[in-house]
Structure formats: structure tokens, C-alpha cells
JSON list of C-alpha atoms in Angstrom, two decimals:
[
{"chain": "K", "resi": 1, "resn": "UNK", "atom": "CA", "xyz": [14.34, -26.98, 3.73]},
{"chain": "K", "resi": 2, "resn": "UNK", "atom": "CA", "xyz": [17.94, -27.90, 3.04]},
{"chain": "K", "resi": 3, "resn": "UNK", "atom": "CA", "xyz": [18.75, -29.28, 6.50]},
{"chain": "K", "resi": 4, "resn": "UNK", "atom": "CA", "xyz": [15.91, -31.80, 6.12]},
{"chain": "K", "resi": 5, "resn": "UNK", "atom": "CA", "xyz": [17.13, -32.63, 2.61]},
{"chain": "K", "resi": 6, "resn": "UNK", "atom": "CA", "xyz": [20.61, -33.35, 4.01]},
{"chain": "K", "resi": 7, "resn": "UNK", "atom": "CA", "xyz": [19.12, -35.65, 6.68]},
{"chain": "K", "resi": 8, "resn": "UNK", "atom": "CA", "xyz": [17.10, -37.44, 3.98]},
{"chain": "K", "resi": 9, "resn": "UNK", "atom": "CA", "xyz": [20.28, -37.77, 1.86]},
{"chain": "K", "resi": 10, "resn": "UNK", "atom": "CA", "xyz": [18.70, -35.71, -0.94]},
{"chain": "K", "resi": 11, "resn": "UNK", "atom": "CA", "xyz": [21.25, -32.86, -0.68]},
{"chain": "K", "resi": 12, "resn": "UNK", "atom": "CA", "xyz": [25.00, -33.13, -0.18]},
{"chain": "K", "resi": 13, "resn": "UNK", "atom": "CA", "xyz": [25.97, -32.41, 3.43]},
{"chain": "K", "resi": 14, "resn": "UNK", "atom": "CA", "xyz": [29.40, -30.98, 2.53]},
{"chain": "K", "resi": 15, "resn": "UNK", "atom": "CA", "xyz": [27.79, -28.51, 0.13]},
{"chain": "K", "resi": 16, "resn": "UNK", "atom": "CA", "xyz": [25.16, -27.56, 2.72]},
{"chain": "K", "resi": 17, "resn": "UNK", "atom": "CA", "xyz": [27.85, -26.69, 5.29]},
{"chain": "K", "resi": 18, "resn": "UNK", "atom": "CA", "xyz": [29.89, -24.82, 2.67]},
{"chain": "K", "resi": 19, "resn": "UNK", "atom": "CA", "xyz": [26.86, -22.70, 1.74]},
{"chain": "K", "resi": 20, "resn": "UNK", "atom": "CA", "xyz": [25.65, -22.25, 5.31]},
{"chain": "K", "resi": 21, "resn": "UNK", "atom": "CA", "xyz": [28.46, -20.05, 6.65]},
{"chain": "K", "resi": 22, "resn": "UNK", "atom": "CA", "xyz": [26.06, -17.25, 7.52]},
{"chain": "K", "resi": 23, "resn": "UNK", "atom": "CA", "xyz": [22.33, -17.84, 7.75]},
{"chain": "K", "resi": 24, "resn": "UNK", "atom": "CA", "xyz": [20.00, -14.88, 7.56]},
{"chain": "K", "resi": 25, "resn": "UNK", "atom": "CA", "xyz": [16.28, -15.35, 8.06]},
{"chain": "K", "resi": 26, "resn": "UNK", "atom": "CA", "xyz": [14.55, -12.43, 6.35]},
{"chain": "K", "resi": 27, "resn": "UNK", "atom": "CA", "xyz": [10.76, -12.29, 5.97]},
{"chain": "K", "resi": 28, "resn": "UNK", "atom": "CA", "xyz": [9.38, -11.79, 2.45]},
{"chain": "K", "resi": 29, "resn": "UNK", "atom": "CA", "xyz": [8.89, -8.23, 1.24]},
{"chain": "K", "resi": 30, "resn": "UNK", "atom": "CA", "xyz": [5.09, -8.49, 1.54]},
{"chain": "K", "resi": 31, "resn": "UNK", "atom": "CA", "xyz": [5.58, -8.86, 5.31]},
{"chain": "K", "resi": 32, "resn": "UNK", "atom": "CA", "xyz": [7.82, -5.77, 5.44]},
{"chain": "K", "resi": 33, "resn": "UNK", "atom": "CA", "xyz": [5.72, -3.03, 3.82]},
{"chain": "K", "resi": 34, "resn": "UNK", "atom": "CA", "xyz": [7.83, -0.34, 5.49]},
{"chain": "K", "resi": 35, "resn": "UNK", "atom": "CA", "xyz": [10.81, -1.46, 3.37]},
{"chain": "K", "resi": 36, "resn": "UNK", "atom": "CA", "xyz": [9.10, -1.24, -0.02]},
{"chain": "K", "resi": 37, "resn": "UNK", "atom": "CA", "xyz": [9.45, 2.51, -0.63]},
{"chain": "K", "resi": 38, "resn": "UNK", "atom": "CA", "xyz": [12.94, 2.68, 0.88]},
{"chain": "K", "resi": 39, "resn": "UNK", "atom": "CA", "xyz": [14.15, -0.05, -1.44]},
{"chain": "K", "resi": 40, "resn": "UNK", "atom": "CA", "xyz": [12.26, 1.37, -4.43]},
{"chain": "K", "resi": 41, "resn": "UNK", "atom": "CA", "xyz": [13.85, 4.80, -4.00]},
{"chain": "K", "resi": 42, "resn": "UNK", "atom": "CA", "xyz": [17.31, 3.27, -3.48]},
{"chain": "K", "resi": 43, "resn": "UNK", "atom": "CA", "xyz": [17.03, 1.19, -6.65]},
{"chain": "K", "resi": 44, "resn": "UNK", "atom": "CA", "xyz": [15.54, 4.09, -8.65]},
{"chain": "K", "resi": 45, "resn": "UNK", "atom": "CA", "xyz": [18.43, 6.36, -7.69]},
{"chain": "K", "resi": 46, "resn": "UNK", "atom": "CA", "xyz": [21.02, 3.67, -8.48]},
{"chain": "K", "resi": 47, "resn": "UNK", "atom": "CA", "xyz": [19.57, 2.84, -11.89]},
{"chain": "K", "resi": 48, "resn": "UNK", "atom": "CA", "xyz": [18.87, 6.46, -12.84]},
{"chain": "K", "resi": 49, "resn": "UNK", "atom": "CA", "xyz": [22.58, 7.11, -12.31]},
{"chain": "K", "resi": 50, "resn": "UNK", "atom": "CA", "xyz": [23.42, 4.14, -14.53]},
{"chain": "K", "resi": 51, "resn": "UNK", "atom": "CA", "xyz": [20.98, 5.43, -17.16]},
{"chain": "K", "resi": 52, "resn": "UNK", "atom": "CA", "xyz": [22.63, 8.87, -16.91]},
{"chain": "K", "resi": 53, "resn": "UNK", "atom": "CA", "xyz": [19.42, 10.66, -16.14]},
{"chain": "K", "resi": 54, "resn": "UNK", "atom": "CA", "xyz": [18.15, 12.78, -13.24]},
{"chain": "K", "resi": 55, "resn": "UNK", "atom": "CA", "xyz": [16.72, 10.85, -10.29]},
{"chain": "K", "resi": 56, "resn": "UNK", "atom": "CA", "xyz": [13.12, 9.77, -10.75]},
{"chain": "K", "resi": 57, "resn": "UNK", "atom": "CA", "xyz": [10.43, 10.72, -8.23]},
{"chain": "K", "resi": 58, "resn": "UNK", "atom": "CA", "xyz": [7.51, 8.48, -7.28]},
{"chain": "K", "resi": 59, "resn": "UNK", "atom": "CA", "xyz": [4.04, 10.07, -7.32]},
{"chain": "K", "resi": 60, "resn": "UNK", "atom": "CA", "xyz": [1.78, 9.43, -4.33]},
{"chain": "K", "resi": 61, "resn": "UNK", "atom": "CA", "xyz": [-0.42, 7.12, -6.41]},
{"chain": "K", "resi": 62, "resn": "UNK", "atom": "CA", "xyz": [2.65, 5.18, -7.61]},
{"chain": "K", "resi": 63, "resn": "UNK", "atom": "CA", "xyz": [3.82, 4.86, -3.99]},
{"chain": "K", "resi": 64, "resn": "UNK", "atom": "CA", "xyz": [0.41, 3.56, -2.96]},
{"chain": "K", "resi": 65, "resn": "UNK", "atom": "CA", "xyz": [0.39, 1.08, -5.80]},
{"chain": "K", "resi": 66, "resn": "UNK", "atom": "CA", "xyz": [3.87, -0.18, -4.94]},
{"chain": "K", "resi": 67, "resn": "UNK", "atom": "CA", "xyz": [2.85, -0.75, -1.33]},
{"chain": "K", "resi": 68, "resn": "UNK", "atom": "CA", "xyz": [-0.37, -2.51, -2.35]},
{"chain": "K", "resi": 69, "resn": "UNK", "atom": "CA", "xyz": [1.42, -5.02, -4.60]},
{"chain": "K", "resi": 70, "resn": "UNK", "atom": "CA", "xyz": [1.99, -8.46, -2.95]},
{"chain": "K", "resi": 71, "resn": "UNK", "atom": "CA", "xyz": [5.57, -8.82, -4.36]},
{"chain": "K", "resi": 72, "resn": "UNK", "atom": "CA", "xyz": [5.56, -12.55, -5.14]},
{"chain": "K", "resi": 73, "resn": "UNK", "atom": "CA", "xyz": [9.04, -12.12, -6.65]},
{"chain": "K", "resi": 74, "resn": "UNK", "atom": "CA", "xyz": [10.23, -10.42, -3.47]},
{"chain": "K", "resi": 75, "resn": "UNK", "atom": "CA", "xyz": [13.07, -7.84, -3.55]},
{"chain": "K", "resi": 76, "resn": "UNK", "atom": "CA", "xyz": [14.33, -9.09, -6.92]},
{"chain": "K", "resi": 77, "resn": "UNK", "atom": "CA", "xyz": [10.95, -8.25, -8.50]},
{"chain": "K", "resi": 78, "resn": "UNK", "atom": "CA", "xyz": [11.06, -4.74, -7.01]},
{"chain": "K", "resi": 79, "resn": "UNK", "atom": "CA", "xyz": [14.66, -4.24, -8.15]},
{"chain": "K", "resi": 80, "resn": "UNK", "atom": "CA", "xyz": [13.86, -5.33, -11.72]},
{"chain": "K", "resi": 81, "resn": "UNK", "atom": "CA", "xyz": [10.83, -3.05, -11.82]},
{"chain": "K", "resi": 82, "resn": "UNK", "atom": "CA", "xyz": [12.87, -0.04, -10.70]},
{"chain": "K", "resi": 83, "resn": "UNK", "atom": "CA", "xyz": [15.55, -0.83, -13.27]},
{"chain": "K", "resi": 84, "resn": "UNK", "atom": "CA", "xyz": [12.94, -0.94, -16.06]},
{"chain": "K", "resi": 85, "resn": "UNK", "atom": "CA", "xyz": [11.48, 2.37, -14.88]},
{"chain": "K", "resi": 86, "resn": "UNK", "atom": "CA", "xyz": [14.88, 4.06, -14.72]},
{"chain": "K", "resi": 87, "resn": "UNK", "atom": "CA", "xyz": [15.65, 3.14, -18.31]},
{"chain": "K", "resi": 88, "resn": "UNK", "atom": "CA", "xyz": [12.18, 3.29, -19.87]},
{"chain": "K", "resi": 89, "resn": "UNK", "atom": "CA", "xyz": [10.12, 5.92, -18.04]},
{"chain": "K", "resi": 90, "resn": "UNK", "atom": "CA", "xyz": [9.69, 8.93, -20.32]},
{"chain": "K", "resi": 91, "resn": "UNK", "atom": "CA", "xyz": [9.07, 11.41, -17.48]},
{"chain": "K", "resi": 92, "resn": "UNK", "atom": "CA", "xyz": [11.03, 12.42, -14.39]},
{"chain": "K", "resi": 93, "resn": "UNK", "atom": "CA", "xyz": [8.11, 11.43, -12.19]},
{"chain": "K", "resi": 94, "resn": "UNK", "atom": "CA", "xyz": [6.83, 7.84, -12.02]},
{"chain": "K", "resi": 95, "resn": "UNK", "atom": "CA", "xyz": [3.03, 7.74, -12.19]},
{"chain": "K", "resi": 96, "resn": "UNK", "atom": "CA", "xyz": [0.71, 4.86, -11.36]},
{"chain": "K", "resi": 97, "resn": "UNK", "atom": "CA", "xyz": [0.12, 4.13, -15.05]},
{"chain": "K", "resi": 98, "resn": "UNK", "atom": "CA", "xyz": [3.87, 3.56, -15.49]},
{"chain": "K", "resi": 99, "resn": "UNK", "atom": "CA", "xyz": [3.37, 0.55, -13.21]},
{"chain": "K", "resi": 100, "resn": "UNK", "atom": "CA", "xyz": [0.53, -0.85, -15.33]},
{"chain": "K", "resi": 101, "resn": "UNK", "atom": "CA", "xyz": [2.45, -4.01, -16.23]},
{"chain": "K", "resi": 102, "resn": "UNK", "atom": "CA", "xyz": [2.39, -5.08, -12.56]},
{"chain": "K", "resi": 103, "resn": "UNK", "atom": "CA", "xyz": [-0.34, -7.33, -11.27]},
{"chain": "K", "resi": 104, "resn": "UNK", "atom": "CA", "xyz": [-3.43, -5.34, -10.42]},
{"chain": "K", "resi": 105, "resn": "UNK", "atom": "CA", "xyz": [-2.95, -4.30, -6.79]},
{"chain": "K", "resi": 106, "resn": "UNK", "atom": "CA", "xyz": [-6.19, -2.33, -6.81]},
{"chain": "K", "resi": 107, "resn": "UNK", "atom": "CA", "xyz": [-8.12, -5.59, -6.68]},
{"chain": "K", "resi": 108, "resn": "UNK", "atom": "CA", "xyz": [-7.30, -5.56, -2.94]},
{"chain": "K", "resi": 109, "resn": "UNK", "atom": "CA", "xyz": [-7.36, -9.34, -2.93]},
{"chain": "K", "resi": 110, "resn": "UNK", "atom": "CA", "xyz": [-3.83, -9.77, -1.63]},
{"chain": "K", "resi": 111, "resn": "UNK", "atom": "CA", "xyz": [-1.84, -12.92, -2.10]},
{"chain": "K", "resi": 112, "resn": "UNK", "atom": "CA", "xyz": [-3.10, -16.17, -0.67]},
{"chain": "K", "resi": 113, "resn": "UNK", "atom": "CA", "xyz": [-0.83, -17.97, 1.80]},
{"chain": "K", "resi": 114, "resn": "UNK", "atom": "CA", "xyz": [1.20, -20.93, 0.53]},
{"chain": "K", "resi": 115, "resn": "UNK", "atom": "CA", "xyz": [-0.63, -24.25, 0.50]},
{"chain": "K", "resi": 116, "resn": "UNK", "atom": "CA", "xyz": [1.98, -26.02, 2.62]},
{"chain": "K", "resi": 117, "resn": "UNK", "atom": "CA", "xyz": [1.57, -23.81, 5.72]},
{"chain": "K", "resi": 118, "resn": "UNK", "atom": "CA", "xyz": [-1.19, -25.73, 7.42]},
{"chain": "K", "resi": 119, "resn": "UNK", "atom": "CA", "xyz": [-4.49, -24.15, 8.41]},
{"chain": "K", "resi": 120, "resn": "UNK", "atom": "CA", "xyz": [-3.29, -22.51, 11.64]},
{"chain": "K", "resi": 121, "resn": "UNK", "atom": "CA", "xyz": [-0.26, -20.79, 10.05]},
{"chain": "K", "resi": 122, "resn": "UNK", "atom": "CA", "xyz": [-2.19, -19.85, 6.91]},
{"chain": "K", "resi": 123, "resn": "UNK", "atom": "CA", "xyz": [-4.89, -18.26, 9.06]},
{"chain": "K", "resi": 124, "resn": "UNK", "atom": "CA", "xyz": [-2.22, -16.35, 11.00]},
{"chain": "K", "resi": 125, "resn": "UNK", "atom": "CA", "xyz": [-0.60, -15.07, 7.77]},
{"chain": "K", "resi": 126, "resn": "UNK", "atom": "CA", "xyz": [-3.98, -14.04, 6.38]},
{"chain": "K", "resi": 127, "resn": "UNK", "atom": "CA", "xyz": [-4.98, -12.23, 9.58]},
{"chain": "K", "resi": 128, "resn": "UNK", "atom": "CA", "xyz": [-1.71, -10.30, 9.74]},
{"chain": "K", "resi": 129, "resn": "UNK", "atom": "CA", "xyz": [-2.00, -9.25, 6.11]},
{"chain": "K", "resi": 130, "resn": "UNK", "atom": "CA", "xyz": [-5.66, -8.33, 6.45]},
{"chain": "K", "resi": 131, "resn": "UNK", "atom": "CA", "xyz": [-5.10, -6.22, 9.57]},
{"chain": "K", "resi": 132, "resn": "UNK", "atom": "CA", "xyz": [-2.14, -4.45, 7.90]},
{"chain": "K", "resi": 133, "resn": "UNK", "atom": "CA", "xyz": [-4.28, -3.61, 4.88]},
{"chain": "K", "resi": 134, "resn": "UNK", "atom": "CA", "xyz": [-7.17, -2.32, 6.99]},
{"chain": "K", "resi": 135, "resn": "UNK", "atom": "CA", "xyz": [-4.83, -0.14, 9.08]},
{"chain": "K", "resi": 136, "resn": "UNK", "atom": "CA", "xyz": [-3.17, 1.15, 5.92]},
{"chain": "K", "resi": 137, "resn": "UNK", "atom": "CA", "xyz": [-6.59, 1.92, 4.42]},
{"chain": "K", "resi": 138, "resn": "UNK", "atom": "CA", "xyz": [-7.48, 3.81, 7.62]},
{"chain": "K", "resi": 139, "resn": "UNK", "atom": "CA", "xyz": [-4.38, 5.96, 7.17]},
{"chain": "K", "resi": 140, "resn": "UNK", "atom": "CA", "xyz": [-2.67, 4.37, 10.17]},
{"chain": "K", "resi": 141, "resn": "UNK", "atom": "CA", "xyz": [-5.55, 5.20, 12.53]},
{"chain": "K", "resi": 142, "resn": "UNK", "atom": "CA", "xyz": [-6.04, 2.08, 14.66]},
{"chain": "K", "resi": 143, "resn": "UNK", "atom": "CA", "xyz": [-9.36, 3.30, 16.11]},
{"chain": "K", "resi": 144, "resn": "UNK", "atom": "CA", "xyz": [-10.82, 3.68, 12.61]},
{"chain": "K", "resi": 145, "resn": "UNK", "atom": "CA", "xyz": [-9.32, 0.33, 11.56]},
{"chain": "K", "resi": 146, "resn": "UNK", "atom": "CA", "xyz": [-10.87, -1.39, 14.59]},
{"chain": "K", "resi": 147, "resn": "UNK", "atom": "CA", "xyz": [-14.23, 0.13, 13.72]},
{"chain": "K", "resi": 148, "resn": "UNK", "atom": "CA", "xyz": [-13.93, -1.18, 10.14]},
{"chain": "K", "resi": 149, "resn": "UNK", "atom": "CA", "xyz": [-13.16, -4.62, 11.57]},
{"chain": "K", "resi": 150, "resn": "UNK", "atom": "CA", "xyz": [-16.18, -4.37, 13.94]},
{"chain": "K", "resi": 151, "resn": "UNK", "atom": "CA", "xyz": [-13.83, -4.63, 16.93]},
{"chain": "K", "resi": 152, "resn": "UNK", "atom": "CA", "xyz": [-13.13, -2.49, 19.92]},
{"chain": "K", "resi": 153, "resn": "UNK", "atom": "CA", "xyz": [-9.71, -0.83, 19.67]},
{"chain": "K", "resi": 154, "resn": "UNK", "atom": "CA", "xyz": [-8.35, -2.75, 22.68]},
{"chain": "K", "resi": 155, "resn": "UNK", "atom": "CA", "xyz": [-9.46, -6.04, 21.08]},
{"chain": "K", "resi": 156, "resn": "UNK", "atom": "CA", "xyz": [-7.63, -5.12, 17.88]},
{"chain": "K", "resi": 157, "resn": "UNK", "atom": "CA", "xyz": [-4.47, -4.40, 19.86]},
{"chain": "K", "resi": 158, "resn": "UNK", "atom": "CA", "xyz": [-4.89, -7.73, 21.69]},
{"chain": "K", "resi": 159, "resn": "UNK", "atom": "CA", "xyz": [-5.28, -9.56, 18.37]},
{"chain": "K", "resi": 160, "resn": "UNK", "atom": "CA", "xyz": [-2.22, -7.79, 16.97]},
{"chain": "K", "resi": 161, "resn": "UNK", "atom": "CA", "xyz": [-0.24, -8.87, 20.05]},
{"chain": "K", "resi": 162, "resn": "UNK", "atom": "CA", "xyz": [-1.38, -12.49, 19.55]},
{"chain": "K", "resi": 163, "resn": "UNK", "atom": "CA", "xyz": [-0.13, -12.26, 15.95]},
{"chain": "K", "resi": 164, "resn": "UNK", "atom": "CA", "xyz": [3.22, -10.77, 17.10]},
{"chain": "K", "resi": 165, "resn": "UNK", "atom": "CA", "xyz": [2.42, -7.48, 15.39]},
{"chain": "K", "resi": 166, "resn": "UNK", "atom": "CA", "xyz": [4.28, -4.97, 17.57]},
{"chain": "K", "resi": 167, "resn": "UNK", "atom": "CA", "xyz": [3.53, -1.63, 15.91]},
{"chain": "K", "resi": 168, "resn": "UNK", "atom": "CA", "xyz": [0.24, 0.12, 15.22]},
{"chain": "K", "resi": 169, "resn": "UNK", "atom": "CA", "xyz": [1.14, 0.07, 11.53]},
{"chain": "K", "resi": 170, "resn": "UNK", "atom": "CA", "xyz": [0.96, -3.69, 11.62]},
{"chain": "K", "resi": 171, "resn": "UNK", "atom": "CA", "xyz": [4.62, -4.47, 11.09]},
{"chain": "K", "resi": 172, "resn": "UNK", "atom": "CA", "xyz": [6.79, -6.77, 13.14]}
]
């Protein structure tokens, strides 16, 4: 937190104000699963053009695997992956095995919350992620997801509201 570092005299105040012209608070990619495929396709198209090859298509399994990945490197990790695929993929369709060098998203373990969040915030992050994954696994069907969670559908909606999850798909 740079503002705290400035107050503690560990970061130059003049540099902080020079850098802080526009502040944009954007959640990490793992909290915006609806953006993953949009960004992946954008980057694939851009880099396929640079590689002077036809645009690459993502198979359904590759799409699923991309959405299951926790993206610890955020958008930069996704961008780099799409660049590698555009230049190195031998086919015109990206298959799941082309993504083999990614961390194993099929383990379904997700990424653990940061250790500096505190128990309440870490629990909140975990619950949001877990509910998103269950809803995704249920194909977006909240009734089926609630059943998997051993909850009544209205209780799942109530929990999602408590967690500031505004859509049935579990995204804010």
C-alpha cells in the first residue's frame, strides 16, 4: 500500500503523487471469470496477426481449462500464454493439451487466499470462489448448485447477496 508507505516515510511522496494521477481499482482476473475468454480471444487474434497466421480458435475443453485456471499472474500471465500459443501452436485450433504447461486446473483446488487478508476476508474470498466454481460446475443452474452445497436455493441467493455476488453466475 503506497499511501501507507508515504505516511511511514518509506516511499517518496512526490513520486507517489506523480504516479497517482489516475487510480483504477481492478479486481484480479480470478475474480472476473467472465473476462477470461474475452481477453484470451482478443490476445489470440492480436498475436495471430503478428505471427502472420489465421486466427486461432479455442476448443471447448481449452476454454474450460482457461476458466478453471486461478491466474496468479493475472492478465499478464494470460497475455503471455496467448502470445506463446499464437506463435507455437501447430494447429489452427487450440486444444486442452496445448495448455499443458499451465498449472493443473483440473485439480479443482483453486488458489488459496493471501495470508495477509485476515480470517474474515480470507473466508469471504474462499466462499465467493467456491460458490462460483460450484455454479460453474452446475452449468450455471443455481438450483443444482444449491443442492450440491446442501442449501435451499433461497439460502444460496442470500449467501451470495451477503458476499456481494450480484449475478447468478457468481460474478460481481
